[in-house]
Coordinates of N, CA and C in Angstrom, one line a residue:
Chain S
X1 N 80.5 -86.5 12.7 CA 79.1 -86.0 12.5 C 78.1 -86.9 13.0
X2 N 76.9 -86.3 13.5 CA 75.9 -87.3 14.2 C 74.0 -87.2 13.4
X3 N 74.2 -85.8 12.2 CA 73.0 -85.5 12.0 C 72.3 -86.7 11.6
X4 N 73.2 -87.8 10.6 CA 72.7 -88.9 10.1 C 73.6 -90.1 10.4
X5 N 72.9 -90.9 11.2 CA 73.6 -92.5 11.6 C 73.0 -93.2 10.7
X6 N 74.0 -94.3 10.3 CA 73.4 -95.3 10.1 C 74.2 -96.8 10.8
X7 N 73.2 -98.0 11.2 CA 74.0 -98.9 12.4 C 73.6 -100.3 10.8
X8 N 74.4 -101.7 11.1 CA 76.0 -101.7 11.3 C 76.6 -100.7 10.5
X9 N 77.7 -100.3 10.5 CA 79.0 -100.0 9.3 C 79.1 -101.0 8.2
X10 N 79.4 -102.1 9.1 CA 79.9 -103.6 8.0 C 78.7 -104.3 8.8
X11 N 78.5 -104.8 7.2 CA 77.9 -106.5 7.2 C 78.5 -107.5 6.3
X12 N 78.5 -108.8 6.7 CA 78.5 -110.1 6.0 C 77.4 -111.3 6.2
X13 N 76.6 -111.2 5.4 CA 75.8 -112.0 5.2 C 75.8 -113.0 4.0
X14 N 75.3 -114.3 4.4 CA 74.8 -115.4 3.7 C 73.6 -115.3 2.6
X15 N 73.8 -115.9 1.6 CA 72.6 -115.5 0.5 C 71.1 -116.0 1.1
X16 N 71.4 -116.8 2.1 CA 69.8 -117.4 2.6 C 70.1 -116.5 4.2
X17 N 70.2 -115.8 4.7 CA 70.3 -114.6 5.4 C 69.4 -113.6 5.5
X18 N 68.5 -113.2 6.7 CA 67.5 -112.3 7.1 C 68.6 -111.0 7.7
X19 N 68.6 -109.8 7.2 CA 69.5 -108.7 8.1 C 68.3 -107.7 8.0
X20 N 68.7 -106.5 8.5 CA 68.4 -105.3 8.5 C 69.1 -104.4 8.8
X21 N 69.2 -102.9 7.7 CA 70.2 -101.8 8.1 C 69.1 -100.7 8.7
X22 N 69.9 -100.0 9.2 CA 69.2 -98.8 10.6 C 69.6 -97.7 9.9
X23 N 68.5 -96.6 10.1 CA 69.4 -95.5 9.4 C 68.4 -94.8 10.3
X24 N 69.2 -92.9 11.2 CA 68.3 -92.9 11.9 C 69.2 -91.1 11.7
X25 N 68.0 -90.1 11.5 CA 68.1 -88.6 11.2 C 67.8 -88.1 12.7
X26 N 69.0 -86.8 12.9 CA 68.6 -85.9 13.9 C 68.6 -84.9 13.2
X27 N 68.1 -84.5 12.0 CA 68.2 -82.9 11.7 C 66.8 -83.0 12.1
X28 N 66.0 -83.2 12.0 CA 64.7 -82.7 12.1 C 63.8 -82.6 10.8
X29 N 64.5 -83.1 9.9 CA 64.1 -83.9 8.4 C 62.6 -84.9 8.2
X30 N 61.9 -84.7 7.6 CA 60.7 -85.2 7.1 C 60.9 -86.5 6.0
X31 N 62.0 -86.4 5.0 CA 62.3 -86.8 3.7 C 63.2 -87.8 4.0
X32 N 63.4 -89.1 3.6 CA 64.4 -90.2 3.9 C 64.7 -91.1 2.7
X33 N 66.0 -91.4 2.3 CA 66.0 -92.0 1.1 C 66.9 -93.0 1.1
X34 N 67.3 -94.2 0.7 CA 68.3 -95.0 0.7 C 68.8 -95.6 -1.3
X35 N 70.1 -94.9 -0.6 CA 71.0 -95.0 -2.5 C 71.8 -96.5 -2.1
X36 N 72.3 -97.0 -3.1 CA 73.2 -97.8 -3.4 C 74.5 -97.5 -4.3
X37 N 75.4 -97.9 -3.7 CA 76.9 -97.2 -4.1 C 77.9 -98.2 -4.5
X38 N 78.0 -98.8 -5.5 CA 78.5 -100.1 -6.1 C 79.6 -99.4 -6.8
X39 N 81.2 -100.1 -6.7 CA 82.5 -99.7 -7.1 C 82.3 -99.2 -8.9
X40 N 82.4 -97.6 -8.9 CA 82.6 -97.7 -10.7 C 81.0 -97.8 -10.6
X41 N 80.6 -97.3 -10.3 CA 79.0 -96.9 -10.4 C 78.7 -95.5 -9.9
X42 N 77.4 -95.1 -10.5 CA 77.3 -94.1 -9.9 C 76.2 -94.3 -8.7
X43 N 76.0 -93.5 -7.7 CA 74.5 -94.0 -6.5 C 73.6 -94.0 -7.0
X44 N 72.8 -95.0 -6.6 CA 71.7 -95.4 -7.6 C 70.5 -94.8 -6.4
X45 N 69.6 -94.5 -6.7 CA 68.6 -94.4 -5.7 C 67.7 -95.2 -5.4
X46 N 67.2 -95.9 -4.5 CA 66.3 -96.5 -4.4 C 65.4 -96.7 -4.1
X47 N 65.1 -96.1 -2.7 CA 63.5 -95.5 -2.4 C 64.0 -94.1 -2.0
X48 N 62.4 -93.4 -1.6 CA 62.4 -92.5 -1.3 C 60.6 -92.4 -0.8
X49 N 61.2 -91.9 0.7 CA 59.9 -92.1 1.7 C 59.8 -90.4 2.4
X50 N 58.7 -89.7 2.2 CA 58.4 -88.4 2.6 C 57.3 -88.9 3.3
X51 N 57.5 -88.3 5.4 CA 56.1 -88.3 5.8 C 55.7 -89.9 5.9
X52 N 56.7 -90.4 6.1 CA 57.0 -91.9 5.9 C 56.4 -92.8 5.3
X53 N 55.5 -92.1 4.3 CA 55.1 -92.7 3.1 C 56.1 -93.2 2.2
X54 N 56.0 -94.1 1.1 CA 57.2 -94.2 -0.1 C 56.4 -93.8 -1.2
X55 N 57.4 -92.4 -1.8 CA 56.9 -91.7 -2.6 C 58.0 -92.4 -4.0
X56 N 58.6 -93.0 -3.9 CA 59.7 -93.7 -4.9 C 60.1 -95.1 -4.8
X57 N 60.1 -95.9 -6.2 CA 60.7 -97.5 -5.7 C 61.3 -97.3 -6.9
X58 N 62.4 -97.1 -7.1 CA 62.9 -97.5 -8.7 C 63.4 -98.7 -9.1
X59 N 62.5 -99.9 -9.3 CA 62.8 -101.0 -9.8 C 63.5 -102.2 -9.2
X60 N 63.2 -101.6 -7.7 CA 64.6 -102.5 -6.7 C 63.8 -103.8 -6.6
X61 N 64.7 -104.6 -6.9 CA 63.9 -105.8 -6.4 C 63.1 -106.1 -5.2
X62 N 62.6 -107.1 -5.4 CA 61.6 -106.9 -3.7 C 62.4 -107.9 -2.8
X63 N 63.9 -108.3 -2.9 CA 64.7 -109.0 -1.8 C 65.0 -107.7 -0.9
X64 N 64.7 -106.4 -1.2 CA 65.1 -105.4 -0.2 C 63.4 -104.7 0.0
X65 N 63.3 -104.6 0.8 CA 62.1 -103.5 1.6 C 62.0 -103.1 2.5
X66 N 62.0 -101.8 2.2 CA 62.2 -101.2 2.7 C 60.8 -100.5 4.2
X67 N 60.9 -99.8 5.2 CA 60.4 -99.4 6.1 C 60.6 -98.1 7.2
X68 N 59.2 -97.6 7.2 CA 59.9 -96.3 7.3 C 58.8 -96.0 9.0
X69 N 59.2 -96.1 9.7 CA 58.2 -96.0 11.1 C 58.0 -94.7 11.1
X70 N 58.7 -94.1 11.0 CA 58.4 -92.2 11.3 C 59.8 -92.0 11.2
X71 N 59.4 -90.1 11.0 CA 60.7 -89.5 10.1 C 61.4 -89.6 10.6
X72 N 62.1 -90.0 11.4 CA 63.4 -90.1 12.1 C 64.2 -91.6 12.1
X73 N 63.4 -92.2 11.2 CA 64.2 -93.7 10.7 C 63.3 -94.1 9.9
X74 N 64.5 -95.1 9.4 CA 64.5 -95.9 8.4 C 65.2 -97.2 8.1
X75 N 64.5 -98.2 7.9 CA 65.0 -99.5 7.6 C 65.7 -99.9 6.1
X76 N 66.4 -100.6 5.9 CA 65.9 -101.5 4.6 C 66.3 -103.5 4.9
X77 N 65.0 -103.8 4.8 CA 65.3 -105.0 5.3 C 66.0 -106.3 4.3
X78 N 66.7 -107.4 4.2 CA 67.2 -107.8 3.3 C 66.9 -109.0 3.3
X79 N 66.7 -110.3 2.4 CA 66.6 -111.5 2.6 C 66.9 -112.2 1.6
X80 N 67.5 -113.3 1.4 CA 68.1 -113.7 -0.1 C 68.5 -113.3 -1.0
X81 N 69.6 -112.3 -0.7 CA 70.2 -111.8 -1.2 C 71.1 -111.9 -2.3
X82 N 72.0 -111.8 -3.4 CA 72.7 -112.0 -3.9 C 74.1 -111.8 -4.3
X83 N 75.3 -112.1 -4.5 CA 76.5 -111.8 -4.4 C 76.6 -110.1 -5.0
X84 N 75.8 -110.1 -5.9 CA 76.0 -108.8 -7.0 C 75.0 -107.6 -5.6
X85 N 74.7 -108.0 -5.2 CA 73.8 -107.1 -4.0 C 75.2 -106.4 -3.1
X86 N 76.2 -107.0 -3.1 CA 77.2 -106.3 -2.0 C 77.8 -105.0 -2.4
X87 N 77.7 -103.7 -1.5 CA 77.7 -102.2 -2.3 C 77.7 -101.9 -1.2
X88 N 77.8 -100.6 -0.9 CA 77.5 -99.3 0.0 C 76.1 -98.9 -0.2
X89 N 75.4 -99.2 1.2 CA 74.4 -98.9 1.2 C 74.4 -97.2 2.0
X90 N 73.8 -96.2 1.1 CA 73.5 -94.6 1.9 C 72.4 -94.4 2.6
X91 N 72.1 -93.9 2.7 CA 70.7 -93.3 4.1 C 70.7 -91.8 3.3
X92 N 70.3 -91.0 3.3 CA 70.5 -89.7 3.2 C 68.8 -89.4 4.0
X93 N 68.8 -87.6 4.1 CA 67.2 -87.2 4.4 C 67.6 -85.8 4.0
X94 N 66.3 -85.3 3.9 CA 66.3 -83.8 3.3 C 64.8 -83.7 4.4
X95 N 64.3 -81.9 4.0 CA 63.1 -81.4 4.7 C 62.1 -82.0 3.6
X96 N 61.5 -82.1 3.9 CA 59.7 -82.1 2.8 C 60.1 -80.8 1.7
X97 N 59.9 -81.5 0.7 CA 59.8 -80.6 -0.3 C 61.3 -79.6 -1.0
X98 N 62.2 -80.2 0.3 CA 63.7 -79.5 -0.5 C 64.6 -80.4 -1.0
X99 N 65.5 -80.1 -1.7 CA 66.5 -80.8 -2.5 C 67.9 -81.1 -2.1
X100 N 68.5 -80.4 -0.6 CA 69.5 -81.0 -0.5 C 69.6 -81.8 0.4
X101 N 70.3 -82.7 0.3 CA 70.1 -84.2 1.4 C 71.6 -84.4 1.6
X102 N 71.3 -84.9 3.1 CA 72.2 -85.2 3.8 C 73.0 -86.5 3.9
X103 N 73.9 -87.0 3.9 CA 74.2 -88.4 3.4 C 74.7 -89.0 5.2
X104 N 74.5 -90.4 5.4 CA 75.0 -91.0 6.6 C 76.3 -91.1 5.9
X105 N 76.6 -91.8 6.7 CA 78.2 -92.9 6.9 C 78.2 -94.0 5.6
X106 N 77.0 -94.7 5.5 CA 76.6 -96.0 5.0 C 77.0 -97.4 5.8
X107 N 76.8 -98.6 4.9 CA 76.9 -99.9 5.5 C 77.4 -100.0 4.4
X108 N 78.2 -100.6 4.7 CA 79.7 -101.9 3.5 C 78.8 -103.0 3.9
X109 N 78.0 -103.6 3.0 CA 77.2 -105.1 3.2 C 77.9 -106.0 1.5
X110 N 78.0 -107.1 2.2 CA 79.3 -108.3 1.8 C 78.4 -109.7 1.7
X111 N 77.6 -109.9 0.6 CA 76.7 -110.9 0.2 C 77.9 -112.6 -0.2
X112 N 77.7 -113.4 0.6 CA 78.9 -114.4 0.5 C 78.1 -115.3 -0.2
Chain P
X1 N 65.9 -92.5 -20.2 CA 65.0 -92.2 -19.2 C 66.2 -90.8 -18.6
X2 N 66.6 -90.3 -17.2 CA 67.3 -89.3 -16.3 C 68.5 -89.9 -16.5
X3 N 69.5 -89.4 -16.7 CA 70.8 -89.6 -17.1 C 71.6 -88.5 -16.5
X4 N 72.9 -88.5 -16.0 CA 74.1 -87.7 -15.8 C 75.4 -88.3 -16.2
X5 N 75.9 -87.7 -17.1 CA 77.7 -87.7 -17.8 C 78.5 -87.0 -16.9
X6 N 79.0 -87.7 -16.7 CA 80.2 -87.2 -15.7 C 82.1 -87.1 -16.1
X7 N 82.6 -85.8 -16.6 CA 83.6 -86.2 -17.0 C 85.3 -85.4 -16.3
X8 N 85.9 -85.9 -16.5 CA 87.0 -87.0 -16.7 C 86.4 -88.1 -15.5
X9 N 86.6 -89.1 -15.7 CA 86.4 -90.0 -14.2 C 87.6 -89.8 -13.4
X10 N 88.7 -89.8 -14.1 CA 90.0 -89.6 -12.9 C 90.7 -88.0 -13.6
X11 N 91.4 -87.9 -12.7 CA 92.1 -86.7 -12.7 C 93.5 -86.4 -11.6
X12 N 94.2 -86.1 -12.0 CA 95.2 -85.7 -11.6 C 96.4 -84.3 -12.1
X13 N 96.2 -83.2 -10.9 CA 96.8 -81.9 -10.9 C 97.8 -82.2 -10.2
X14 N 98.9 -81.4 -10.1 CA 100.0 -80.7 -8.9 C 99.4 -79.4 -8.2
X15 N 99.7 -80.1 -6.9 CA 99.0 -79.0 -6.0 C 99.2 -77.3 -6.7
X16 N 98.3 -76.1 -6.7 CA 98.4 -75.4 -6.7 C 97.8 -75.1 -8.3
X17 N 97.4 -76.1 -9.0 CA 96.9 -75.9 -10.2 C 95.5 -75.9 -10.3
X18 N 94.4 -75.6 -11.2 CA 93.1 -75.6 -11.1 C 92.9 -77.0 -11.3
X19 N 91.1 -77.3 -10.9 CA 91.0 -78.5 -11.6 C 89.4 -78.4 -12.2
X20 N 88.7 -79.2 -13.1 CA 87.3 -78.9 -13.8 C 86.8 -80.1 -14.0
X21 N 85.9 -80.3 -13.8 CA 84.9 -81.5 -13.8 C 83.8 -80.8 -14.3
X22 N 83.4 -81.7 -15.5 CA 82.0 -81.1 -16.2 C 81.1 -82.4 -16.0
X23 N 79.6 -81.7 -16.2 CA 78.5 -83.1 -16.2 C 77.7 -82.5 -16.8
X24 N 77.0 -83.1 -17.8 CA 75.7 -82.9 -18.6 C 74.5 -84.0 -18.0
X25 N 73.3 -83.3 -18.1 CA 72.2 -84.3 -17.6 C 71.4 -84.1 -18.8
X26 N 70.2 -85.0 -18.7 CA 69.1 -85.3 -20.0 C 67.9 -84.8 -19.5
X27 N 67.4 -84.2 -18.6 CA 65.7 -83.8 -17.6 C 66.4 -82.8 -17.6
X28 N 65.1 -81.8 -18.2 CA 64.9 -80.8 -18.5 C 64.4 -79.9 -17.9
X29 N 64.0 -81.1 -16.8 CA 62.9 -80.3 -15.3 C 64.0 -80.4 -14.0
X30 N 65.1 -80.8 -14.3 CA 66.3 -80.3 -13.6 C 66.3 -78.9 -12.9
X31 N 66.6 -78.5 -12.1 CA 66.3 -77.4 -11.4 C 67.4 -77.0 -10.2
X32 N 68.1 -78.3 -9.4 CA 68.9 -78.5 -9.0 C 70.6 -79.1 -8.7
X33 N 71.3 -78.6 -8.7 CA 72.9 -79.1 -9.0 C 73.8 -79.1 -8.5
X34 N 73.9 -80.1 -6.7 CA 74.7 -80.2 -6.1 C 76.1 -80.9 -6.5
X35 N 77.3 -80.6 -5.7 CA 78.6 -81.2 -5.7 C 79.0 -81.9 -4.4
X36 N 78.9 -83.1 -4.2 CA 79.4 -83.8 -3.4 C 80.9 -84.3 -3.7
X37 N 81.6 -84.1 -2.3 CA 82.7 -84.6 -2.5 C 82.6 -86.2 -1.3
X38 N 83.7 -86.9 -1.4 CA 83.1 -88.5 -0.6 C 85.0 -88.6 -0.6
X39 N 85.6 -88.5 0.3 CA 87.2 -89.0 0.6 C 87.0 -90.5 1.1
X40 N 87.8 -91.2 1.0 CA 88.1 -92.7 0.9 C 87.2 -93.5 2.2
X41 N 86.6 -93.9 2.4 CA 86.0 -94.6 3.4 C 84.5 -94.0 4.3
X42 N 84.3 -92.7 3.5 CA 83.7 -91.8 4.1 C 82.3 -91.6 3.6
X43 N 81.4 -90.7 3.7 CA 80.0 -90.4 3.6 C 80.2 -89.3 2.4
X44 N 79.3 -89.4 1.3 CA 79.4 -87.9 0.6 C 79.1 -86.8 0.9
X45 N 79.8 -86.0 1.2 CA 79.6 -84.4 1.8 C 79.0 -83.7 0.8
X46 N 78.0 -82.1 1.1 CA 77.7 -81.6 0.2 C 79.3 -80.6 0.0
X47 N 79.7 -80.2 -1.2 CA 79.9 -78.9 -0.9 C 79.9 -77.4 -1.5
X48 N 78.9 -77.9 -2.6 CA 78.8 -76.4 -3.0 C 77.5 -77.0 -4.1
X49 N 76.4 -76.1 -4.5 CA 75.0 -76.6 -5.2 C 74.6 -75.7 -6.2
X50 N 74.0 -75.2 -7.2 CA 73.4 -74.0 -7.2 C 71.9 -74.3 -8.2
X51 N 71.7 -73.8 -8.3 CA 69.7 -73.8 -8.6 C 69.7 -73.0 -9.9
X52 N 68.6 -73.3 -10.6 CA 68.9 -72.9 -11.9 C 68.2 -71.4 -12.4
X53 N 68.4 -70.7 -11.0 CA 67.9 -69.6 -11.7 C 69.1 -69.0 -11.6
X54 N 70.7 -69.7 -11.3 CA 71.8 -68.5 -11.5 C 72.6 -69.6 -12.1
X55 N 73.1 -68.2 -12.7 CA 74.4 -69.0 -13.8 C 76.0 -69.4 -13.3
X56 N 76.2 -68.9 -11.8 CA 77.6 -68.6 -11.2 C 77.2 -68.7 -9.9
X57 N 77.8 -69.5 -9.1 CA 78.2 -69.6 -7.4 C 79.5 -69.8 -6.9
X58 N 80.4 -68.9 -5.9 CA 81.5 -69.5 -5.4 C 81.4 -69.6 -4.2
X59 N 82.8 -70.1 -3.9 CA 82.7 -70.4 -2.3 C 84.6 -70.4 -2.2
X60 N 84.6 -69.3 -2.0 CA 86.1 -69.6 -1.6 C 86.6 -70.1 -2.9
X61 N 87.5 -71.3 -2.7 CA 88.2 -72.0 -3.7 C 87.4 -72.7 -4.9
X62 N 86.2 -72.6 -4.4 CA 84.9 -73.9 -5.3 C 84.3 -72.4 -5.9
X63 N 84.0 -73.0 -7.1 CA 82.8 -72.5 -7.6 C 82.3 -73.5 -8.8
X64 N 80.8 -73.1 -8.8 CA 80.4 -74.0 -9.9 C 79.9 -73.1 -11.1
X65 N 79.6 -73.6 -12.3 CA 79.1 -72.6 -13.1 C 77.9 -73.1 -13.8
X66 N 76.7 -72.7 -14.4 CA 75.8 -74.1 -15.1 C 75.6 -72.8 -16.2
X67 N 74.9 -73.9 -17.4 CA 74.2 -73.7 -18.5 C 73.3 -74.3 -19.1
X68 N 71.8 -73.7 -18.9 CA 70.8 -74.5 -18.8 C 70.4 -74.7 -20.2
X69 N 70.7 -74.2 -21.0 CA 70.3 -73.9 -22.6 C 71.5 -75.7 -23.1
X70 N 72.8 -75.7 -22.8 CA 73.5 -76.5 -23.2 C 73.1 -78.0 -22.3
X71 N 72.3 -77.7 -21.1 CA 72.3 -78.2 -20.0 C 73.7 -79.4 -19.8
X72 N 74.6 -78.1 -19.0 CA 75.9 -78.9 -18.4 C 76.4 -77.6 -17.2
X73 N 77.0 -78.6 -16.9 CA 77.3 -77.1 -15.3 C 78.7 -77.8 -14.7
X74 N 80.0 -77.0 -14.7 CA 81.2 -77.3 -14.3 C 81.3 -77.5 -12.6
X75 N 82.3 -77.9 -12.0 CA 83.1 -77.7 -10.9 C 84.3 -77.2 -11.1
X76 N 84.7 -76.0 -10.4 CA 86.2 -75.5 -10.6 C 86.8 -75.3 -9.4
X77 N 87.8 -75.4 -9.3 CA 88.4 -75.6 -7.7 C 89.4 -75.2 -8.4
X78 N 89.9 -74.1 -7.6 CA 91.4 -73.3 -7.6 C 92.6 -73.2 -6.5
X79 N 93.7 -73.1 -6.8 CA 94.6 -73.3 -5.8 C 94.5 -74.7 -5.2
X80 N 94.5 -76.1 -6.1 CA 94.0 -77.2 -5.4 C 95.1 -77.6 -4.2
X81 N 94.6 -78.3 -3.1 CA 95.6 -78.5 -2.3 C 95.4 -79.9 -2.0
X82 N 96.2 -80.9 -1.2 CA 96.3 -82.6 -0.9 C 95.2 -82.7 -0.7
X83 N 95.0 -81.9 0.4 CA 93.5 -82.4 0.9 C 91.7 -82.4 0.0
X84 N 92.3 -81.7 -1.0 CA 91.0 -82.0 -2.0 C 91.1 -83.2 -2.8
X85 N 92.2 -84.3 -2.6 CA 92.1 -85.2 -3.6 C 91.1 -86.2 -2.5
X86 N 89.9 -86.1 -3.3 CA 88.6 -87.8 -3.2 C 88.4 -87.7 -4.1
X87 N 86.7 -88.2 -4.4 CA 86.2 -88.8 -5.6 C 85.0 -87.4 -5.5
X88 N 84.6 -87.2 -6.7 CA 83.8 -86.0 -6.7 C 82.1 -86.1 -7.6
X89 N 81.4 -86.2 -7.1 CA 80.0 -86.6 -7.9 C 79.2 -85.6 -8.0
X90 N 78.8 -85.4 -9.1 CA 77.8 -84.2 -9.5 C 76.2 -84.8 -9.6
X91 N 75.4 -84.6 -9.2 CA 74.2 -84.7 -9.5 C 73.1 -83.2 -9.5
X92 N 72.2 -84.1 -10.8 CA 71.2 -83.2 -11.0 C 69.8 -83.7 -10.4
X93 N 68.9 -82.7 -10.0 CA 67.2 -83.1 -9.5 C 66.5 -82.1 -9.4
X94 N 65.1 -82.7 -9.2 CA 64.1 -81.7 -8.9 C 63.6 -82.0 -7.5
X95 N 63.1 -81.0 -7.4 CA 62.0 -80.8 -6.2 C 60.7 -81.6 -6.1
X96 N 59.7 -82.2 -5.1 CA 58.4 -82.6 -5.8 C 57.8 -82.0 -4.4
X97 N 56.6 -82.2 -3.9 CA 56.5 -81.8 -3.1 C 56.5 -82.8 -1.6
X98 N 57.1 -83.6 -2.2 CA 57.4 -85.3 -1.0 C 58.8 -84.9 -1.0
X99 N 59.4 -84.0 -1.4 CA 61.2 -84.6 -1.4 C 61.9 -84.0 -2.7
X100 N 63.0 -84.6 -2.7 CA 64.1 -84.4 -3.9 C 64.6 -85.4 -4.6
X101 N 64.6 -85.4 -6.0 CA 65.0 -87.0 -6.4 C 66.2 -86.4 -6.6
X102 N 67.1 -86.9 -7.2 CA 68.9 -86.4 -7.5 C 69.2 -87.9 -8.3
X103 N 69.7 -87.5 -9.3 CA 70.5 -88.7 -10.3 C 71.7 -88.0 -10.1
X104 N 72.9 -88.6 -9.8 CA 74.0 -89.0 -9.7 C 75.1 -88.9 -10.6
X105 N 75.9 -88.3 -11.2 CA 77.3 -88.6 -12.1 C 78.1 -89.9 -11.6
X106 N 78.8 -90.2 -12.3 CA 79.8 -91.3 -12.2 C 80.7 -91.2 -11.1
X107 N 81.2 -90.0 -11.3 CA 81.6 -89.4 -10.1 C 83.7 -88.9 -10.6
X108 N 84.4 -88.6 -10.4 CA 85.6 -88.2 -10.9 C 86.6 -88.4 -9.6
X109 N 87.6 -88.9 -9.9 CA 88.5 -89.2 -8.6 C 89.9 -88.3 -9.2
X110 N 89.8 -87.7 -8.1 CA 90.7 -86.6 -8.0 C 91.6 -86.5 -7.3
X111 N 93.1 -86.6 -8.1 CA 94.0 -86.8 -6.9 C 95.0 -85.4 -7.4
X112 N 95.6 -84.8 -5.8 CA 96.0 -83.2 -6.0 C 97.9 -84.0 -5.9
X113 N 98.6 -83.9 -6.6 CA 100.1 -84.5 -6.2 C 101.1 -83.4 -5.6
X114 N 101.3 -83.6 -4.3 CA 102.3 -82.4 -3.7 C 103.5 -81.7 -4.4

């Protein structure tokens, strides 16, 4: 499937480490969101940017921030990170204003 | 605060038997109630949703059922076969006019035994 990429797959990073994940929509989607997927958890959500505004931050710490250039990507940038940070990071996007979203692949990111 | 119960977490049928996953949420402004399924290494697929002005949707082998008064809404899958055993997550959301939020279930790992 190609509607939703997201670049690396895997990471391993250092806790004093600058990365960034890529997440990038060809449906033609307005709405972009990135969840977090930690083993025995459920996806947690963590922004959500419509019109590439951020219309959501639920309490993520500010070692992740996120960036949204236009609707067709999306960043989330990372920097001193911490061991408990390593998870499945998702991408998803939806249209403006609807409810079902599309999920990427994700990134397996591995905080050493 | 938004909450989703997600139950059994694991599960295990012999092929050819039904299987049911229930999930209750706490938002009341819930409106929406997709089923993703996510097999081992993979992305969460949608595969079946339904909105809360109906009480019943199928799809072939899948259907879901909700109850907005109790607010909980099943997954039932019949005739299970190998290839339905992943992990299965229910979430509930609303609509805003930026988007869709969706809280999440625990999720239920489902394995079909030949």
């Amino acid at each position: 499937e190609t509607g939703v990429t997201q670049t690396p797959r895997h990471l391993v990073m250092g806790m004093t480490n600058k990365k960034s994940l890529k997440c990038e929509q060809h449906l033609g989607h307005n709405a972009m969101y990135w969840y977090k997927q930690s083993a025995k958890k459920p996806l947690e959500l963590m922004f959500v940017y419509s019109l590439e505004e951020r219309v959501e931050n639920n309490s993520v710490p500010s070692r992740f921030s996120p960036e949204c250039p236009n609707s067709s990507h999306l960043f989330l940038h990372l920097h001193t990170l911490q061991p408990e940070d390593s998870a499945l990071y998702l991408c998803a996007s939806s249209r403006q204003g609807s409810d079902t979203q599309y999920f990427g692949p994700g990134t397996r990111l591995t905080v050493l | 605060g938004e909450n989703v119960e997600q139950h059994p977490s694991t599960l295990s049928v012999q092929e050819g038997d039904s299987a049911v996953i229930k999930c209750t949420y706490s938002d009341s402004a819930s409106n929406y109630f997709p089923w993703y399924k996510q097999e081992l290494g993979k992305r969460p697929q949608l595969i079946i949703d339904i909105r809360s002005n109906v009480g019943e949707k199928k799809d072939q082998r899948i259907a879901v059922t909700l109850n907005k008064t109790a607010k909980h809404f099943s997954l039932h899958i019949t005739e299970t076969q190998p290839e339905d055993s992943a992990v299965y997550f229910c979430a509930a959301g609303h609509t805003y006019n930026q988007g869709g939020k969706l809280i999440f279930g625990q999720g239920t790992e489902l394995s079909v035994k030949p």
